[in-house]
Amino acid sequence: MEIQFLGTGAGQPSKSRNVSSLALKLLDEINEVWLFDCGEGTQNRILETSIRPRKVSKIFITHLHGDHIFGLPGFLSSRAFQANEEQTDLEIYGPVGIKSFVLTSLRVSGSRLPYQIHFHEFDEGSLGKIMETDKFTVYAEALDHTIFCVGYRIMQKDLEGTLDADKLKAAGVPFGPLFGQVKNGQDVTLEDGTQIIAADYISAPRPGKVITILGDTRKTNASVRLAVNADVLVHESTYGKGDEKIARKHGHSTNMQAAEVAREAGAKRLLLNHISARFLSKDVSQLRKDAATIFDKVHVVKDLEEVEI
Ligand SMILES: [Zn+2]
């Protein structure tokens, strides 16, 4: 599982940072890619990656500001032009209004898609668990921005333990149906009367990963709740140390506040994105250094950077 950052800038594109979008690559787990936000130019960034648009099965939108959604009509239209590829449906999750934005853009521009989009809109009253499959659960909670904006907590379900085939063989269990029974957790008795206790041959379940991806926000307890024990927290850092007052005024956070959230939540890693174009590269390394005084597992991400989870 990896996160690839497609746009890490705040508000407007710059030469080095495009506007917000990231891809959660779940190819090994479920052969899908999930996009979080889709700022203008996201499809151009995708061209520079190995991501195939058809693999994008779900798009999660944090809020309706343009720098997070203006890439949707273009991406959705291009996704239709995948020659010789099967057209697969797509789910879009986001605040009430996202459906009207997408459908209006497509209608006005005369765009017809050869696949279906299923919209899942929510508002303040319908948050909580917004999606569940046999492998993942996704929760959303409202943050504190200038308009309704959410953060997402993606929880992978625990992974089943694996069978230690060598140990089972060494215990005298012949390959065949008995192996399958032990694998399914059934205790078995061999012909010579030996009892085989399945639990002795199956490793403990491995805990699934927790990934927290937040939209734009002031510092708020909701961010901490979403990020509790997360393997990775992706948090905006529109402002730097000392800018807390102006950050609050504009509905954003500083690097220091993001680090406080990561520390309070007990997250394992913090990735800072939504970086203002005002920050030059030396300022960006200062952003990291300052944040690290509060939470040391912090990194400021760049466009196209891929992070293994
Ligand atoms: Zn915003």
PDB file of N, CA, C and O and ligand atoms in Angstrom, residues 11 62-68 145-147 149 215-217 236 250-252 274, ligand 1:
ATOM      1  N   GLY A  11      -4.027  26.278  -2.526  1.00  0.00           N
ATOM      2  CA  GLY A  11      -4.762  27.346  -3.204  1.00  0.00           C
ATOM      3  C   GLY A  11      -4.615  27.425  -4.700  1.00  0.00           C
ATOM      4  O   GLY A  11      -5.584  27.362  -5.432  1.00  0.00           O
ATOM      5  N   THR A  62     -12.731  16.172   0.121  1.00  0.00           N
ATOM      6  CA  THR A  62     -12.781  16.695   1.498  1.00  0.00           C
ATOM      7  C   THR A  62     -13.693  17.905   1.606  1.00  0.00           C
ATOM      8  O   THR A  62     -14.385  18.076   2.602  1.00  0.00           O
ATOM      9  N   HIS A  63     -13.685  18.781   0.585  1.00  0.00           N
ATOM     10  CA  HIS A  63     -14.554  19.956   0.596  1.00  0.00           C
ATOM     11  C   HIS A  63     -14.613  20.549  -0.803  1.00  0.00           C
ATOM     12  O   HIS A  63     -13.883  20.114  -1.698  1.00  0.00           O
ATOM     13  N   LEU A  64     -15.515  21.509  -0.968  1.00  0.00           N
ATOM     14  CA  LEU A  64     -15.852  21.950  -2.322  1.00  0.00           C
ATOM     15  C   LEU A  64     -15.049  23.157  -2.812  1.00  0.00           C
ATOM     16  O   LEU A  64     -15.380  23.715  -3.855  1.00  0.00           O
ATOM     17  N   HIS A  65     -14.000  23.550  -2.122  1.00  0.00           N
ATOM     18  CA  HIS A  65     -13.170  24.641  -2.665  1.00  0.00           C
ATOM     19  C   HIS A  65     -12.528  24.193  -3.979  1.00  0.00           C
ATOM     20  O   HIS A  65     -12.139  23.039  -4.131  1.00  0.00           O
ATOM     21  N   GLY A  66     -12.410  25.160  -4.906  1.00  0.00           N
ATOM     22  CA  GLY A  66     -11.972  24.837  -6.262  1.00  0.00           C
ATOM     23  C   GLY A  66     -10.649  24.113  -6.357  1.00  0.00           C
ATOM     24  O   GLY A  66     -10.479  23.227  -7.201  1.00  0.00           O
ATOM     25  N   ASP A  67      -9.706  24.460  -5.485  1.00  0.00           N
ATOM     26  CA  ASP A  67      -8.384  23.824  -5.600  1.00  0.00           C
ATOM     27  C   ASP A  67      -8.421  22.351  -5.188  1.00  0.00           C
ATOM     28  O   ASP A  67      -7.417  21.651  -5.286  1.00  0.00           O
ATOM     29  N   HIS A  68      -9.598  21.880  -4.767  1.00  0.00           N
ATOM     30  CA  HIS A  68      -9.730  20.462  -4.405  1.00  0.00           C
ATOM     31  C   HIS A  68     -10.646  19.695  -5.357  1.00  0.00           C
ATOM     32  O   HIS A  68     -10.705  18.470  -5.285  1.00  0.00           O
ATOM     33  N   HIS A 145     -12.985  24.364   8.903  1.00  0.00           N
ATOM     34  CA  HIS A 145     -12.456  25.166   7.802  1.00  0.00           C
ATOM     35  C   HIS A 145     -13.434  26.324   7.557  1.00  0.00           C
ATOM     36  O   HIS A 145     -14.339  26.543   8.346  1.00  0.00           O
ATOM     37  N   THR A 146     -13.256  27.054   6.466  1.00  0.00           N
ATOM     38  CA  THR A 146     -14.173  28.178   6.199  1.00  0.00           C
ATOM     39  C   THR A 146     -15.484  27.700   5.567  1.00  0.00           C
ATOM     40  O   THR A 146     -16.463  28.446   5.538  1.00  0.00           O
ATOM     41  N   ILE A 147     -15.475  26.491   5.004  1.00  0.00           N
ATOM     42  CA  ILE A 147     -16.727  25.855   4.566  1.00  0.00           C
ATOM     43  C   ILE A 147     -16.697  24.431   5.111  1.00  0.00           C
ATOM     44  O   ILE A 147     -15.662  23.975   5.630  1.00  0.00           O
ATOM     45  N   CYS A 149     -16.003  20.858   5.620  1.00  0.00           N
ATOM     46  CA  CYS A 149     -14.825  20.122   5.143  1.00  0.00           C
ATOM     47  C   CYS A 149     -14.616  18.932   6.068  1.00  0.00           C
ATOM     48  O   CYS A 149     -14.822  19.038   7.280  1.00  0.00           O
ATOM     49  N   GLY A 215      -8.681  17.133   5.191  1.00  0.00           N
ATOM     50  CA  GLY A 215      -8.832  18.290   4.319  1.00  0.00           C
ATOM     51  C   GLY A 215      -8.286  19.519   5.008  1.00  0.00           C
ATOM     52  O   GLY A 215      -7.594  19.436   6.025  1.00  0.00           O
ATOM     53  N   ASP A 216      -8.598  20.682   4.462  1.00  0.00           N
ATOM     54  CA  ASP A 216      -8.112  21.933   5.047  1.00  0.00           C
ATOM     55  C   ASP A 216      -8.782  22.139   6.405  1.00  0.00           C
ATOM     56  O   ASP A 216      -9.989  21.948   6.542  1.00  0.00           O
ATOM     57  N   THR A 217      -8.018  22.581   7.382  1.00  0.00           N
ATOM     58  CA  THR A 217      -8.622  22.756   8.702  1.00  0.00           C
ATOM     59  C   THR A 217      -7.777  23.596   9.650  1.00  0.00           C
ATOM     60  O   THR A 217      -6.548  23.634   9.539  1.00  0.00           O
ATOM     61  N   GLU A 236      -2.540  19.141   6.464  1.00  0.00           N
ATOM     62  CA  GLU A 236      -2.152  20.372   5.777  1.00  0.00           C
ATOM     63  C   GLU A 236      -1.202  21.205   6.632  1.00  0.00           C
ATOM     64  O   GLU A 236      -1.208  21.137   7.868  1.00  0.00           O
ATOM     65  N   HIS A 250      -7.819  32.270   8.375  1.00  0.00           N
ATOM     66  CA  HIS A 250      -8.131  31.733   7.045  1.00  0.00           C
ATOM     67  C   HIS A 250      -8.570  30.271   7.059  1.00  0.00           C
ATOM     68  O   HIS A 250      -8.706  29.653   6.002  1.00  0.00           O
ATOM     69  N   GLY A 251      -8.748  29.713   8.260  1.00  0.00           N
ATOM     70  CA  GLY A 251      -9.273  28.342   8.336  1.00  0.00           C
ATOM     71  C   GLY A 251      -8.225  27.276   8.087  1.00  0.00           C
ATOM     72  O   GLY A 251      -8.563  26.177   7.634  1.00  0.00           O
ATOM     73  N   HIS A 252      -6.977  27.578   8.379  1.00  0.00           N
ATOM     74  CA  HIS A 252      -5.906  26.622   8.110  1.00  0.00           C
ATOM     75  C   HIS A 252      -5.068  26.339   9.357  1.00  0.00           C
ATOM     76  O   HIS A 252      -5.359  26.843  10.441  1.00  0.00           O
ATOM     77  N   HIS A 274      -0.284  20.520   1.327  1.00  0.00           N
ATOM     78  CA  HIS A 274      -0.982  21.803   1.197  1.00  0.00           C
ATOM     79  C   HIS A 274      -0.023  22.932   1.612  1.00  0.00           C
ATOM     80  O   HIS A 274      -0.295  23.731   2.505  1.00  0.00           O
TER      81      HIS A 274
HETATM   82 ZN    ZN B   1     -10.115  24.976   1.344  1.00  0.00          ZN
END
